[in-house]
XYZ file of C-alpha atoms in Angstrom:
591
model
C 252.195 140.466 265.980
C 252.938 144.058 266.953
C 255.331 145.310 269.621
C 255.687 148.768 271.085
C 258.721 151.002 271.090
C 258.981 154.463 272.625
C 261.873 156.876 272.232
C 264.419 157.067 273.667
C 265.141 153.493 272.653
C 264.937 150.981 275.502
C 268.504 149.635 275.693
C 271.101 149.357 278.470
C 273.057 152.514 277.660
C 276.629 152.300 278.940
C 277.988 154.525 281.685
C 281.032 156.670 281.109
C 283.311 158.203 283.698
C 284.393 161.521 282.213
C 287.047 163.888 283.458
C 287.027 167.220 281.645
C 290.087 169.438 281.974
C 290.709 172.997 280.923
C 293.882 174.862 280.047
C 295.599 177.108 282.548
C 297.454 180.077 281.091
C 299.480 182.944 282.424
C 297.683 185.229 280.011
C 300.133 184.523 277.223
C 300.937 180.822 277.128
C 299.708 177.463 278.364
C 301.255 176.539 281.699
C 299.175 173.469 282.580
C 295.733 171.934 282.909
C 293.229 171.576 285.743
C 290.196 169.360 286.279
C 287.022 171.303 285.445
C 284.416 168.552 285.755
C 284.067 164.943 286.801
C 280.840 163.140 286.001
C 279.336 159.784 285.195
C 276.722 159.776 282.435
C 275.232 157.353 280.002
C 275.965 157.878 276.344
C 275.029 156.309 273.046
C 274.944 158.457 269.932
C 275.682 158.590 266.199
C 273.820 155.311 265.571
C 274.578 153.201 262.515
C 271.816 150.639 261.971
C 271.804 147.926 259.309
C 269.743 144.821 258.549
C 272.140 141.897 258.164
C 271.161 138.243 257.718
C 267.690 138.835 259.158
C 268.793 140.778 262.236
C 269.084 144.484 263.040
C 272.477 145.693 264.210
C 272.799 148.975 266.101
C 276.301 150.451 266.515
C 276.416 153.682 268.587
C 279.343 155.694 269.887
C 281.028 155.024 273.226
C 279.430 151.648 273.934
C 282.289 149.125 273.597
C 279.935 147.030 271.543
C 276.614 146.975 269.730
C 273.012 145.848 270.091
C 271.241 143.224 267.972
C 267.519 142.586 267.555
C 265.117 140.406 265.620
C 262.278 142.936 265.791
C 263.698 146.429 266.631
C 261.974 146.302 270.033
C 263.997 143.772 272.032
C 267.725 144.459 271.905
C 270.636 142.345 273.170
C 274.039 143.859 273.873
C 277.153 142.267 272.331
C 280.606 143.313 273.487
C 283.238 144.027 270.828
C 286.597 142.450 271.491
C 289.120 143.847 269.024
C 287.815 147.097 267.559
C 288.587 150.621 268.843
C 286.385 151.250 271.897
C 286.986 154.978 272.272
C 286.776 156.092 268.653
C 283.623 158.085 267.959
C 280.916 157.598 265.323
C 281.255 153.892 264.469
C 280.062 153.149 260.945
C 278.847 149.806 259.616
C 278.037 148.821 256.057
C 276.778 145.524 254.636
C 279.032 144.321 251.823
C 278.042 140.876 250.559
C 278.402 138.354 253.362
C 280.196 140.824 255.629
C 279.505 143.745 257.915
C 282.297 146.288 257.556
C 283.194 148.459 260.561
C 285.264 151.597 261.074
C 285.323 154.508 263.521
C 286.828 157.971 263.893
C 290.450 158.751 264.644
C 291.038 162.114 263.046
C 294.742 162.550 263.689
C 296.060 159.140 262.672
C 295.213 156.490 260.074
C 291.989 154.602 260.782
C 291.453 150.892 260.368
C 288.669 148.965 258.661
C 287.333 145.692 260.056
C 284.797 143.118 258.880
C 282.888 140.072 260.119
C 280.646 137.363 258.715
C 279.362 136.573 262.191
C 279.209 139.756 264.285
C 277.440 137.983 267.144
C 280.739 136.537 268.366
C 282.009 140.099 268.827
C 285.168 139.540 266.790
C 285.948 141.513 263.631
C 288.997 140.866 261.462
C 291.180 143.772 260.423
C 290.960 144.472 256.686
C 293.147 147.492 256.020
C 294.627 150.670 257.429
C 293.348 153.672 255.522
C 293.780 157.374 256.300
C 292.723 159.785 259.098
C 289.016 160.676 259.127
C 286.141 161.629 261.402
C 282.459 160.618 261.245
C 282.856 157.987 258.510
C 280.237 156.489 256.179
C 281.102 153.580 253.883
C 278.817 152.893 250.914
C 278.817 150.009 248.412
C 277.012 150.890 245.172
C 274.940 148.553 243.006
C 277.784 148.231 240.507
C 280.200 147.025 243.194
C 282.123 150.275 243.500
C 282.974 151.467 247.001
C 282.583 155.049 248.192
C 283.405 156.793 251.428
C 282.152 160.011 253.064
C 283.536 161.767 256.119
C 283.835 165.081 257.982
C 283.138 166.689 261.345
C 284.131 170.342 261.736
C 282.621 173.815 261.555
C 285.227 174.884 259.006
C 285.480 172.065 256.454
C 282.856 170.240 254.366
C 281.680 166.658 254.175
C 284.114 164.962 251.815
C 283.634 162.001 249.526
C 285.950 159.673 247.621
C 285.944 156.386 245.799
C 287.900 153.657 247.592
C 289.812 150.620 246.472
C 287.731 147.892 248.183
C 290.819 145.806 248.965
C 293.182 148.440 250.377
C 290.582 151.054 251.421
C 292.807 153.711 249.890
C 291.353 156.588 247.899
C 290.992 156.451 244.133
C 291.413 160.017 242.928
C 291.134 163.244 244.861
C 288.840 164.143 247.763
C 285.563 165.705 246.622
C 284.031 168.496 248.730
C 280.280 167.857 248.843
C 278.424 169.528 251.740
C 279.382 172.897 253.199
C 277.595 174.638 256.043
C 275.344 177.491 254.918
C 273.688 178.989 257.987
C 272.898 182.165 256.050
C 270.330 180.289 253.929
C 269.566 177.101 255.881
C 267.852 178.036 259.128
C 268.218 174.623 260.726
C 272.006 174.824 260.519
C 272.229 177.765 262.918
C 273.846 176.914 266.231
C 272.199 177.200 269.671
C 269.019 175.994 271.369
C 266.138 176.864 269.028
C 268.898 178.181 266.721
C 269.696 181.077 269.054
C 273.145 181.203 270.625
C 272.986 183.410 273.724
C 275.514 186.109 274.369
C 278.164 185.287 276.941
C 277.251 186.804 280.316
C 279.375 189.664 281.635
C 280.821 187.374 284.316
C 281.822 184.652 281.829
C 285.098 182.973 282.715
C 288.224 183.343 280.620
C 287.791 179.693 279.688
C 284.232 180.277 278.419
C 285.433 183.251 276.393
C 288.321 181.229 275.030
C 286.071 178.338 273.981
C 283.543 180.660 272.292
C 286.388 182.288 270.364
C 288.041 178.941 269.607
C 284.913 177.104 268.451
C 283.141 180.088 266.923
C 279.485 180.228 265.939
C 279.513 178.356 262.635
C 277.598 175.043 262.563
C 279.319 171.699 262.755
C 278.692 169.783 259.530
C 279.153 166.118 260.350
C 277.685 162.630 260.569
C 277.473 161.571 256.914
C 275.261 158.665 255.788
C 274.493 157.539 252.239
C 271.460 155.737 250.797
C 270.455 155.031 247.219
C 266.772 154.944 246.273
C 265.343 154.813 242.756
C 268.721 155.445 241.167
C 269.342 158.618 243.211
C 271.949 159.163 245.920
C 270.814 160.678 249.235
C 273.745 162.030 251.226
C 272.634 162.846 254.765
C 274.533 165.059 257.198
C 274.074 166.463 260.695
C 274.044 170.068 261.969
C 274.473 172.326 263.924
C 275.841 170.626 267.107
C 274.846 167.629 269.180
C 274.218 169.388 272.519
C 271.295 171.497 271.227
C 267.605 170.602 270.949
C 267.743 171.367 267.221
C 270.393 168.782 266.288
C 269.116 167.555 262.929
C 269.917 165.721 259.714
C 269.737 167.342 256.310
C 270.063 165.700 252.905
C 271.568 166.476 249.501
C 270.467 164.507 246.413
C 272.277 163.611 243.193
C 272.357 161.215 240.265
C 276.049 160.629 240.957
C 277.698 159.323 244.161
C 280.312 162.105 244.271
C 279.160 165.107 242.223
C 276.069 167.129 241.349
C 274.483 167.138 244.800
C 271.636 169.582 245.415
C 270.140 170.722 248.690
C 266.756 169.010 249.156
C 263.687 171.273 249.314
C 262.303 169.443 252.344
C 265.300 170.036 254.600
C 265.772 169.491 257.456
C 265.112 165.815 256.801
C 265.192 164.655 260.444
C 264.282 167.284 263.072
C 262.760 167.019 266.565
C 263.256 170.193 268.633
C 260.263 169.740 270.968
C 258.593 167.170 273.204
C 259.857 164.992 276.050
C 263.256 164.319 274.483
C 264.667 166.395 271.649
C 267.275 166.067 268.930
C 267.319 163.903 265.811
C 270.725 164.324 264.197
C 273.718 162.214 263.143
C 271.863 159.096 262.204
C 271.322 156.388 259.633
C 268.456 155.465 257.338
C 267.742 151.754 256.855
C 265.135 149.388 255.454
C 263.437 146.757 257.604
C 262.409 143.219 256.664
C 259.106 144.415 255.220
C 260.330 147.240 253.006
C 259.697 150.055 255.512
C 262.269 152.812 255.911
C 263.421 153.986 259.349
C 265.796 156.653 260.589
C 267.881 156.133 263.726
C 269.449 159.242 265.211
C 270.975 160.946 268.236
C 268.721 162.417 270.927
C 270.065 164.782 273.559
C 269.937 165.111 277.318
C 273.198 167.054 277.727
C 272.769 167.921 281.398
C 275.486 165.970 283.202
C 277.770 166.420 280.187
C 277.153 167.795 276.712
C 277.615 164.293 275.266
C 274.925 162.750 277.515
C 272.826 161.318 274.687
C 270.404 158.597 273.624
C 269.152 156.849 270.470
C 265.797 157.342 268.737
C 264.172 155.477 265.842
C 261.541 157.109 263.606
C 259.451 156.072 260.565
C 260.835 157.390 257.280
C 260.106 157.062 253.584
C 260.396 158.319 250.011
C 257.416 160.228 248.642
C 256.078 160.128 245.065
C 258.454 162.928 244.060
C 261.509 161.121 245.369
C 261.831 163.269 248.505
C 263.218 161.594 251.614
C 261.152 162.306 254.736
C 261.094 161.353 258.408
C 258.024 161.440 260.683
C 258.765 162.863 264.139
C 255.344 164.367 264.844
C 254.834 162.242 267.959
C 258.348 160.890 268.054
C 258.396 160.139 271.785
C 254.958 158.480 271.973
C 254.621 154.669 271.776
C 254.715 153.241 268.274
C 253.630 149.765 267.181
C 256.052 147.722 265.113
C 254.180 145.433 262.752
C 255.343 142.549 260.579
C 254.151 144.181 257.379
C 254.322 147.321 255.285
C 253.142 150.256 257.388
C 251.939 153.811 256.882
C 254.853 155.998 258.077
C 252.380 158.803 258.848
C 250.135 156.642 261.020
C 249.002 158.591 264.073
C 249.558 157.319 267.619
C 247.351 154.586 269.028
C 247.914 155.808 272.588
C 248.049 159.307 273.993
C 249.778 160.886 276.948
C 247.706 160.698 280.124
C 250.278 161.924 282.621
C 251.284 165.402 281.412
C 250.922 167.941 284.212
C 249.074 165.467 286.442
C 249.561 165.588 290.192
C 252.650 163.747 291.367
C 253.789 162.972 294.895
C 256.730 161.144 296.407
C 258.146 159.674 299.578
C 260.590 162.607 299.692
C 261.906 165.397 297.475
C 265.368 166.865 297.129
C 265.676 170.637 296.869
C 264.719 171.841 293.353
C 263.677 168.311 292.354
C 259.969 168.090 293.160
C 257.828 165.125 292.197
C 255.958 167.331 289.735
C 259.020 167.392 287.480
C 258.326 163.737 286.615
C 255.221 164.777 284.652
C 256.410 167.962 282.926
C 257.451 166.236 279.653
C 261.057 167.329 279.900
C 263.796 164.715 280.143
C 266.214 167.437 281.311
C 264.384 167.966 284.629
C 263.564 165.325 287.216
C 262.223 164.301 290.586
C 264.923 163.280 292.988
C 264.423 161.692 296.382
C 266.149 162.934 299.499
C 269.480 161.194 300.017
C 268.300 159.821 303.368
C 265.240 158.155 301.818
C 265.828 154.386 302.039
C 262.648 153.333 300.244
C 261.907 156.029 297.658
C 258.670 156.000 295.724
C 256.990 158.239 293.167
C 253.258 158.355 292.442
C 251.208 159.913 289.652
C 247.489 160.594 290.007
C 245.871 160.692 286.560
C 242.844 162.484 288.019
C 240.402 159.825 286.885
C 240.257 156.192 285.845
C 241.691 155.616 282.377
C 242.408 152.725 280.031
C 246.202 152.495 280.297
C 248.211 150.681 277.631
C 251.850 151.640 278.228
C 254.086 153.194 280.885
C 257.571 154.501 280.239
C 259.942 154.869 283.212
C 262.826 157.275 282.584
C 265.604 157.424 285.146
C 268.000 160.352 285.455
C 271.645 160.290 286.542
C 273.267 162.664 289.013
C 276.797 161.415 289.560
C 279.094 164.389 289.938
C 282.693 164.321 291.088
C 283.314 160.646 290.422
C 286.977 159.928 289.569
C 287.831 157.467 286.835
C 288.360 154.032 288.421
C 291.917 152.809 288.676
C 293.259 149.825 286.723
C 290.942 150.295 283.757
C 291.445 150.734 280.022
C 290.507 154.424 280.323
C 291.359 156.711 277.422
C 293.651 159.447 278.735
C 293.910 162.649 276.710
C 295.199 166.173 277.291
C 291.852 167.828 277.989
C 289.447 164.924 278.514
C 289.735 161.408 279.876
C 287.030 158.783 279.882
C 286.267 155.221 280.865
C 283.344 153.146 279.577
C 282.013 150.877 282.305
C 282.512 147.168 281.602
C 280.898 145.786 284.728
C 277.163 144.969 284.706
C 274.900 147.471 286.458
C 271.307 147.011 287.618
C 268.151 149.101 287.693
C 265.522 147.501 289.932
C 262.048 148.733 290.773
C 258.438 147.796 291.479
C 255.562 149.312 289.493
C 252.030 149.184 290.892
C 248.626 150.481 289.904
C 245.367 151.357 291.616
C 241.960 152.880 290.991
C 241.412 154.157 294.549
C 244.920 154.791 296.042
C 244.278 152.074 298.629
C 244.232 148.759 296.848
C 247.304 148.387 294.614
C 248.200 145.544 292.283
C 251.571 144.766 290.749
C 251.963 145.877 287.148
C 255.611 144.826 286.781
C 258.066 143.534 289.354
C 261.706 144.123 288.464
C 263.058 143.986 292.004
C 265.361 141.053 291.231
C 266.320 141.574 287.593
C 269.902 141.637 286.307
C 269.086 144.248 283.645
C 269.781 147.987 283.516
C 267.203 149.756 281.347
C 266.957 153.490 282.133
C 264.050 154.061 279.711
C 261.999 150.951 280.292
C 258.662 150.536 278.504
C 255.888 148.414 279.994
C 252.891 147.283 277.943
C 249.703 146.650 279.918
C 245.943 146.645 279.551
C 244.430 147.988 282.737
C 242.039 150.511 284.205
C 244.094 152.851 286.380
C 244.024 156.164 288.160
C 247.205 155.869 290.237
C 250.627 154.641 289.144
C 253.270 154.113 291.833
C 256.959 153.402 291.228
C 259.123 152.152 294.107
C 262.840 152.307 293.354
C 264.829 149.413 294.792
C 268.341 149.629 293.321
C 270.211 151.904 290.926
C 273.757 151.809 289.542
C 276.464 153.082 291.924
C 273.869 153.304 294.715
C 272.802 156.701 293.440
C 269.758 158.467 294.842
C 266.499 157.744 293.010
C 265.792 160.246 290.224
C 263.081 160.000 287.554
C 262.787 162.435 284.654
C 259.554 161.011 283.337
C 256.965 158.587 284.673
C 254.959 158.702 281.468
C 251.569 157.017 281.211
C 249.887 156.353 277.850
C 246.430 155.149 276.925
C 243.100 156.498 275.785
C 241.229 159.382 277.355
C 237.567 159.393 278.253
C 236.590 162.666 276.596
C 236.481 164.294 273.198
C 239.344 165.391 271.008
C 240.286 169.066 271.381
C 238.618 171.753 269.296
C 240.265 172.703 266.027
C 243.098 175.166 266.597
C 242.874 178.481 264.805
C 245.988 180.197 263.494
C 246.080 183.873 264.447
C 249.485 184.832 263.048
C 251.759 183.126 260.523
C 254.294 185.651 259.326
C 257.944 185.704 258.376
C 260.028 187.724 260.811
C 263.309 187.219 258.993
C 264.863 185.337 256.096
C 264.927 182.110 258.084
C 262.223 182.651 260.711
C 258.465 182.853 261.113
C 256.318 183.751 264.101
C 253.242 181.543 264.572
C 250.472 182.104 267.108
C 247.157 180.322 267.513
C 244.285 179.681 269.882
C 242.851 176.374 271.024
C 241.979 174.233 274.030
C 244.373 171.315 273.570
C 246.834 169.845 276.087
C 249.648 170.156 273.568
C 250.185 171.307 270.000
C 252.215 170.060 267.084
C 253.234 172.833 264.713
C 253.693 171.348 261.238
C 255.318 173.096 258.312
C 256.737 172.328 254.884
C 257.472 173.563 251.386
C 254.059 172.580 250.021
C 250.581 172.193 251.562
C 250.815 168.396 251.081
C 254.326 168.053 252.498
C 254.229 169.276 256.077
C 257.203 167.080 256.914
C 258.612 169.145 259.815
C 257.140 169.382 263.296
C 257.659 171.042 266.660
C 255.640 169.821 269.673
C 254.916 172.261 272.499
C 253.056 172.051 275.791
C 251.515 175.000 277.617
C 252.124 177.482 274.781
C 250.121 179.005 271.938
C 252.936 180.674 270.023
C 256.235 179.637 268.529
C 259.009 181.152 266.437
C 260.150 178.702 263.789
C 263.816 179.268 263.016
C 264.521 176.331 260.711
C 263.167 177.812 257.462
C 265.084 177.938 254.188
C 265.809 181.324 252.672
C 263.477 182.284 249.851
C 261.317 179.173 250.196
C 257.534 179.476 250.374
C 256.290 177.679 253.472
C 252.945 176.364 254.712
C 251.956 175.675 258.324
C 249.271 173.770 260.257
C 248.527 173.497 263.979
C 247.363 170.118 265.294
C 246.045 170.052 268.853
C 246.107 166.880 270.930
C 244.881 165.782 274.332
C 244.370 162.505 276.181
C 241.804 161.302 273.653
C 243.209 162.179 270.257
C 244.355 164.708 267.663
C 242.434 167.425 265.847
C 244.015 168.746 262.655
C 243.969 172.434 261.909
C 243.728 174.224 258.580
C 246.794 174.632 256.364
C 247.873 178.231 255.903
C 250.699 179.828 253.964
C 253.251 181.777 255.977
C 253.129 185.381 254.747
């Protein structure tokens, strides 16, 4: 039996109250701090996923717990009771009958925990090790234990062998992965790998932070897998708040030495589409021998760490290259209880892009049309006085609809951290992860004539809080109407995407024709094309048969690719898609 998933993953992401402070100086020295921002956002990032005793365990940052599933579609939250709640990048590793757990605490020794039965939420402490950030524990086939860590834009990813009893290092640290933005295009910082110049009116704080952080990429988020006797060390770059957050991979015959940069880098990369970003993740095998990659996806509007989790098909090709398929990485995907083709194309296509949307009311700069623009970073918002807000999409004709994804947005500025909580208080940032249950309640209806509506799903009385809910249906529809009944903290209704999927009534688009495919720098190429599709997926790779990278665009017929590797010959193809299907273009070498 198959089930659908659609990124971002449909789980009850936890709210965080965040208070960001900034230093106050007299021009020469620090004299205090002041509050720069207060916000409440949902966050889950840096996902570690493992299959343990027939269940999938998902551990993300800043969640005070983890999610467990039998099928990767339906996830149940489990609260952790005795592990560090506010330490970033939790790592889990299956070692025999145990799951081992650790998380980041860079400036003091970190602890390791383990459990034979994680579902009770209790892990026993194993050992106190050493300070680290973004950890990755790995148990080799021969029983030896290795550890990888690092998260800066100055130092590399390190590795070391550990004593499995004390978790202390055996031998010296080994430097494995350094940033190399001069030769690896995907490691360059900034949206689309372009960091804008500071404006002339930039504040002293903005200037200070640009000088303090610099423009080198963050090299972080290690994860290790072993396939066919080879070690695949994955790492993230350039920074989590950009659309180009990605995972690369180095490969070796040895767990600590001899690593070489893989030709098909970046391994995991999703800079376009409804939700972007695919970095700092984990690669795991399911019950049927399929590989998957879970990674961080960005919103980064309310706060730069406003993030979600995505899961994508992955695999090893005949040449031993690790790949990840993100071509339609935010379209519905069927999970099947068998070996699957990781390059299988979508069963359902987007019917709602650019379609007419209307609403009961609209806040300034938040029109209903923003719910169909395929951008999670923009949204419809109702007027604050609207007591019964609704949003409606007109598909323009009657279609066979198979899935609807409802994506809520959060606008909770200026909220102080609640008193009498276990909030983490730091010099320049304080945060509190919400423990109390929250609810998202709504009614979804459909119609063919905008007069007679029937109920698709009624969640007006649920106890759940799913901000990216996915509804599977089989219906003929033209109109989809969402009525929002209750949201956490009584916030005003806001929807970043009311996305409708199914099968169109017409033909696939014509084949796209590449007009220009030329290098415009060591790490860049300018691509232009013509076609009549709704959207385009630009595919490229280091051989005509290995177009493993993709960038999805809507409403454009040109793109500058900035994730190329220096000196590497590259091929490109343009696939056009519409409501009915995909038409592949011709493969062409980039000159």
